[in-house]
Amino acid sequence: MTEPARILVVGGGYVGMYTALRLQRQLRAELRSGAAEIVVVTPEPYMTYQPFLPEAAAGSISPRHVVVPLRRVLDRCRILIGEVLSVDHAKRTATLSTLATDEEGTGPVELAYDELVLAPGSVSRTLPVPGLAEHGIGFKTVEEAIGLRNHVIEQMDIASSTRDPAIRDAALTFVFVGGGYAGVEALAELEDMARYTARYYHNIKPGDLRWVLVEASDRILPEVGETMGRYAVRELRGRNVDVRLGTRLDSCEDRTAVLSDGTRLPTRTVVWTAGVRPAPLLAATGLPLNERGRIRCTARLSVEGVDHAWAAGDAAAVPDVTSGEPGRECAPNAQHAVRQARVLADNIVASLRGQPLEEYAHAYAGSVASLGLHKGVAHVYGRKLKGYPAWLMHRAYHLSRVPTFNRKARVLAEWTLSGLFKREIVSLGSLEHPRAEFELAASPPPGDDDEPSS
């Protein structure tokens, strides 16, 4: 009996999930007969739809509806919750650790494969800024989004109850570093939420909150074009957001953000969204990388000069065949990732069946960005929109792109209900330490360890 052709998909994000989903549809007969097997290795059992993270942080969408459970969607795939540590493509093996190997204490295990799909995504790109590792907050996962929401409301609680003006000012100062999608949308949504929440505090007014956006370049939201980027700056400044262009964060030690222009901002909140970099795993694959650490790929999404290896999304440097500029690569964004996954899966199936492969070709359609409730900017197919029409387009586009009808229906229902009822202003910070209360209850009261008197 011949072994099934095993397709190993590394990563459960955009590319990983969509590739595996299309593969299980295209290879239905092979999977049923045992001629093929799809294995997905991912650190989390869900795919996060990252464009909805700002709305999840603001409470407009439930965190559960921002993620897609992989076991439900990829019901004909084998899902392993773990991490690929290295790849030996010459031997067609991947070394990985799982929850089980951690429990067993046996160390990493090797998994053989026939076709390799590398889609580990990216991680936050940090810089050696003093104090960043200790005090910085990321904004790339649903856990970070909910943690940030809890943190912002907690700071308002601190400011409301303290008698120290210095503590109050630091608690009500929120610094966001990075003027891309993540930073701008997160700041805009949370500023909206906090301004609304302030009405429930007897001693906090919206004007007491200070929001600062720090961007090293001379513009924000470069994806929507220069004109819309300038409009976004005007819109944010009109809401009393302090937008600092051409400025860097030099330090955030001792709860003080020190900017490159000399400004010192006492703050208890520094949110870091200054870009991403390829997953560290890529350096342990032995596959060809470009100068930015992304895997060199052909337009067919195969790894350059390597058979039976494929990549797409943030991890891949894919030639942009629609551009007239030689050497230009596709931008590492969700718009390309979802479309690349479709072509990648089709090419793997074609390769297994000895059929010709197709090239990935998609002209960039444009971008949309939210600036809070009923506010946004868009530059789509050459047309520029701002305000409510852009916000509506932002919602419509991402509703059409979020995976599964289940999630589409739930998100639409939540948007509808949020228009009928008031915002939720509850902080559930205790979720981050769920055993704290029980540990306190289970610990012996002071004095219980004393020796009984005779």
PDB file of C-alpha atoms in Angstrom, residues 303-428:
ATOM      1  CA  VAL A 303       9.932  28.639  -4.009  1.00  0.00           C
ATOM      2  CA  GLU A 304      12.566  29.866  -6.449  1.00  0.00           C
ATOM      3  CA  GLY A 305      14.834  27.034  -7.603  1.00  0.00           C
ATOM      4  CA  VAL A 306      13.224  24.465  -5.262  1.00  0.00           C
ATOM      5  CA  ASP A 307      10.751  21.715  -6.097  1.00  0.00           C
ATOM      6  CA  HIS A 308       7.764  20.780  -3.926  1.00  0.00           C
ATOM      7  CA  ALA A 309       7.986  23.945  -1.817  1.00  0.00           C
ATOM      8  CA  TRP A 310       5.487  26.818  -1.946  1.00  0.00           C
ATOM      9  CA  ALA A 311       4.905  30.098  -0.138  1.00  0.00           C
ATOM     10  CA  ALA A 312       2.623  33.138  -0.183  1.00  0.00           C
ATOM     11  CA  GLY A 313       1.509  36.062   1.946  1.00  0.00           C
ATOM     12  CA  ASP A 314       3.751  37.921   4.393  1.00  0.00           C
ATOM     13  CA  ALA A 315       6.382  35.187   4.226  1.00  0.00           C
ATOM     14  CA  ALA A 316       6.839  35.339   0.443  1.00  0.00           C
ATOM     15  CA  ALA A 317       8.490  37.725  -1.979  1.00  0.00           C
ATOM     16  CA  VAL A 318       6.184  37.226  -4.982  1.00  0.00           C
ATOM     17  CA  PRO A 319       6.884  39.032  -8.283  1.00  0.00           C
ATOM     18  CA  ASP A 320       4.143  41.477  -9.268  1.00  0.00           C
ATOM     19  CA  VAL A 321       3.575  40.545 -12.917  1.00  0.00           C
ATOM     20  CA  THR A 322       0.919  43.275 -13.291  1.00  0.00           C
ATOM     21  CA  SER A 323       3.471  46.004 -12.650  1.00  0.00           C
ATOM     22  CA  GLY A 324       5.518  47.506 -15.437  1.00  0.00           C
ATOM     23  CA  GLU A 325       8.354  48.061 -12.988  1.00  0.00           C
ATOM     24  CA  PRO A 326      10.936  45.238 -13.164  1.00  0.00           C
ATOM     25  CA  GLY A 327      11.689  43.537  -9.867  1.00  0.00           C
ATOM     26  CA  ARG A 328       8.583  44.868  -8.148  1.00  0.00           C
ATOM     27  CA  GLU A 329       7.002  42.516  -5.590  1.00  0.00           C
ATOM     28  CA  CYS A 330       3.443  42.119  -4.340  1.00  0.00           C
ATOM     29  CA  ALA A 331       2.759  44.002  -1.130  1.00  0.00           C
ATOM     30  CA  PRO A 332       2.515  41.731   1.938  1.00  0.00           C
ATOM     31  CA  ASN A 333      -1.129  42.492   2.725  1.00  0.00           C
ATOM     32  CA  ALA A 334      -4.397  40.607   3.161  1.00  0.00           C
ATOM     33  CA  GLN A 335      -5.689  41.549  -0.280  1.00  0.00           C
ATOM     34  CA  HIS A 336      -2.851  39.676  -1.984  1.00  0.00           C
ATOM     35  CA  ALA A 337      -2.654  36.896   0.609  1.00  0.00           C
ATOM     36  CA  VAL A 338      -6.226  35.675   0.112  1.00  0.00           C
ATOM     37  CA  ARG A 339      -5.922  35.673  -3.675  1.00  0.00           C
ATOM     38  CA  GLN A 340      -2.477  34.078  -3.615  1.00  0.00           C
ATOM     39  CA  ALA A 341      -3.803  31.244  -1.459  1.00  0.00           C
ATOM     40  CA  ARG A 342      -6.332  30.354  -4.157  1.00  0.00           C
ATOM     41  CA  VAL A 343      -3.677  30.200  -6.893  1.00  0.00           C
ATOM     42  CA  LEU A 344      -1.231  28.379  -4.618  1.00  0.00           C
ATOM     43  CA  ALA A 345      -3.729  25.626  -3.816  1.00  0.00           C
ATOM     44  CA  ASP A 346      -4.683  25.233  -7.480  1.00  0.00           C
ATOM     45  CA  ASN A 347      -1.018  24.972  -8.460  1.00  0.00           C
ATOM     46  CA  ILE A 348      -0.312  22.287  -5.861  1.00  0.00           C
ATOM     47  CA  VAL A 349      -3.240  20.250  -7.193  1.00  0.00           C
ATOM     48  CA  ALA A 350      -2.058  20.808 -10.762  1.00  0.00           C
ATOM     49  CA  SER A 351       1.468  19.744  -9.786  1.00  0.00           C
ATOM     50  CA  LEU A 352       0.202  16.530  -8.188  1.00  0.00           C
ATOM     51  CA  ARG A 353      -1.846  15.752 -11.290  1.00  0.00           C
ATOM     52  CA  GLY A 354       0.872  16.679 -13.797  1.00  0.00           C
ATOM     53  CA  GLN A 355      -1.029  19.697 -15.136  1.00  0.00           C
ATOM     54  CA  PRO A 356       0.376  23.154 -16.075  1.00  0.00           C
ATOM     55  CA  LEU A 357       0.657  25.819 -13.378  1.00  0.00           C
ATOM     56  CA  GLU A 358      -0.740  29.336 -13.516  1.00  0.00           C
ATOM     57  CA  GLU A 359       0.874  32.622 -12.522  1.00  0.00           C
ATOM     58  CA  TYR A 360      -0.461  34.854  -9.789  1.00  0.00           C
ATOM     59  CA  ALA A 361      -1.564  38.159 -11.317  1.00  0.00           C
ATOM     60  CA  HIS A 362      -3.676  40.665  -9.455  1.00  0.00           C
ATOM     61  CA  ALA A 363      -3.525  44.420  -9.877  1.00  0.00           C
ATOM     62  CA  TYR A 364      -3.789  46.236  -6.554  1.00  0.00           C
ATOM     63  CA  ALA A 365      -7.375  47.495  -6.270  1.00  0.00           C
ATOM     64  CA  GLY A 366      -6.805  50.055  -3.530  1.00  0.00           C
ATOM     65  CA  SER A 367      -7.330  50.394   0.210  1.00  0.00           C
ATOM     66  CA  VAL A 368      -9.920  51.372   2.786  1.00  0.00           C
ATOM     67  CA  ALA A 369      -9.343  52.452   6.383  1.00  0.00           C
ATOM     68  CA  SER A 370     -11.628  53.243   9.300  1.00  0.00           C
ATOM     69  CA  LEU A 371     -11.087  56.354  11.417  1.00  0.00           C
ATOM     70  CA  GLY A 372     -13.673  55.412  14.016  1.00  0.00           C
ATOM     71  CA  LEU A 373     -17.451  55.149  13.943  1.00  0.00           C
ATOM     72  CA  HIS A 374     -18.916  56.638  10.717  1.00  0.00           C
ATOM     73  CA  LYS A 375     -15.517  57.992   9.637  1.00  0.00           C
ATOM     74  CA  GLY A 376     -13.011  56.612   7.147  1.00  0.00           C
ATOM     75  CA  VAL A 377     -10.860  57.078   4.047  1.00  0.00           C
ATOM     76  CA  ALA A 378     -10.684  55.020   0.867  1.00  0.00           C
ATOM     77  CA  HIS A 379      -8.790  54.981  -2.404  1.00  0.00           C
ATOM     78  CA  VAL A 380     -10.284  52.233  -4.564  1.00  0.00           C
ATOM     79  CA  TYR A 381      -9.860  51.828  -8.326  1.00  0.00           C
ATOM     80  CA  GLY A 382      -8.659  55.410  -8.546  1.00  0.00           C
ATOM     81  CA  ARG A 383     -11.647  56.845  -6.687  1.00  0.00           C
ATOM     82  CA  LYS A 384     -11.163  58.727  -3.432  1.00  0.00           C
ATOM     83  CA  LEU A 385     -13.771  58.643  -0.680  1.00  0.00           C
ATOM     84  CA  LYS A 386     -13.818  60.077   2.819  1.00  0.00           C
ATOM     85  CA  GLY A 387     -16.107  60.293   5.805  1.00  0.00           C
ATOM     86  CA  TYR A 388     -19.249  58.179   6.004  1.00  0.00           C
ATOM     87  CA  PRO A 389     -19.118  56.723   2.437  1.00  0.00           C
ATOM     88  CA  ALA A 390     -15.535  55.505   3.018  1.00  0.00           C
ATOM     89  CA  TRP A 391     -16.486  54.029   6.405  1.00  0.00           C
ATOM     90  CA  LEU A 392     -19.447  52.239   4.837  1.00  0.00           C
ATOM     91  CA  MET A 393     -17.208  50.872   2.074  1.00  0.00           C
ATOM     92  CA  HIS A 394     -14.698  49.721   4.707  1.00  0.00           C
ATOM     93  CA  ARG A 395     -17.382  47.739   6.508  1.00  0.00           C
ATOM     94  CA  ALA A 396     -18.919  46.311   3.333  1.00  0.00           C
ATOM     95  CA  TYR A 397     -15.551  45.214   1.957  1.00  0.00           C
ATOM     96  CA  HIS A 398     -14.379  43.488   5.107  1.00  0.00           C
ATOM     97  CA  LEU A 399     -17.760  41.881   5.728  1.00  0.00           C
ATOM     98  CA  SER A 400     -17.478  40.333   2.262  1.00  0.00           C
ATOM     99  CA  ARG A 401     -13.953  39.101   3.015  1.00  0.00           C
ATOM    100  CA  VAL A 402     -14.310  37.653   6.511  1.00  0.00           C
ATOM    101  CA  PRO A 403     -14.376  33.846   6.122  1.00  0.00           C
ATOM    102  CA  THR A 404     -17.526  31.703   6.471  1.00  0.00           C
ATOM    103  CA  PHE A 405     -21.187  32.669   6.323  1.00  0.00           C
ATOM    104  CA  ASN A 406     -21.395  32.022  10.069  1.00  0.00           C
ATOM    105  CA  ARG A 407     -18.960  34.840  10.852  1.00  0.00           C
ATOM    106  CA  LYS A 408     -20.504  37.183   8.256  1.00  0.00           C
ATOM    107  CA  ALA A 409     -23.949  36.764   9.827  1.00  0.00           C
ATOM    108  CA  ARG A 410     -22.686  37.225  13.397  1.00  0.00           C
ATOM    109  CA  VAL A 411     -20.677  40.351  12.577  1.00  0.00           C
ATOM    110  CA  LEU A 412     -23.608  41.876  10.654  1.00  0.00           C
ATOM    111  CA  ALA A 413     -25.937  41.110  13.567  1.00  0.00           C
ATOM    112  CA  GLU A 414     -23.563  42.774  16.030  1.00  0.00           C
ATOM    113  CA  TRP A 415     -23.256  45.876  13.866  1.00  0.00           C
ATOM    114  CA  THR A 416     -27.045  46.063  13.659  1.00  0.00           C
ATOM    115  CA  LEU A 417     -27.485  45.697  17.411  1.00  0.00           C
ATOM    116  CA  SER A 418     -24.756  48.232  18.157  1.00  0.00           C
ATOM    117  CA  GLY A 419     -26.758  50.768  16.158  1.00  0.00           C
ATOM    118  CA  LEU A 420     -29.805  50.136  18.348  1.00  0.00           C
ATOM    119  CA  PHE A 421     -28.205  49.930  21.793  1.00  0.00           C
ATOM    120  CA  LYS A 422     -25.514  51.770  23.751  1.00  0.00           C
ATOM    121  CA  ARG A 423     -21.856  50.800  23.673  1.00  0.00           C
ATOM    122  CA  GLU A 424     -20.522  48.302  26.184  1.00  0.00           C
ATOM    123  CA  ILE A 425     -18.031  49.964  28.542  1.00  0.00           C
ATOM    124  CA  VAL A 426     -17.110  46.945  30.658  1.00  0.00           C
ATOM    125  CA  SER A 427     -13.476  46.065  31.299  1.00  0.00           C
ATOM    126  CA  LEU A 428     -12.802  42.360  31.830  1.00  0.00           C
TER     127      LEU A 428
END
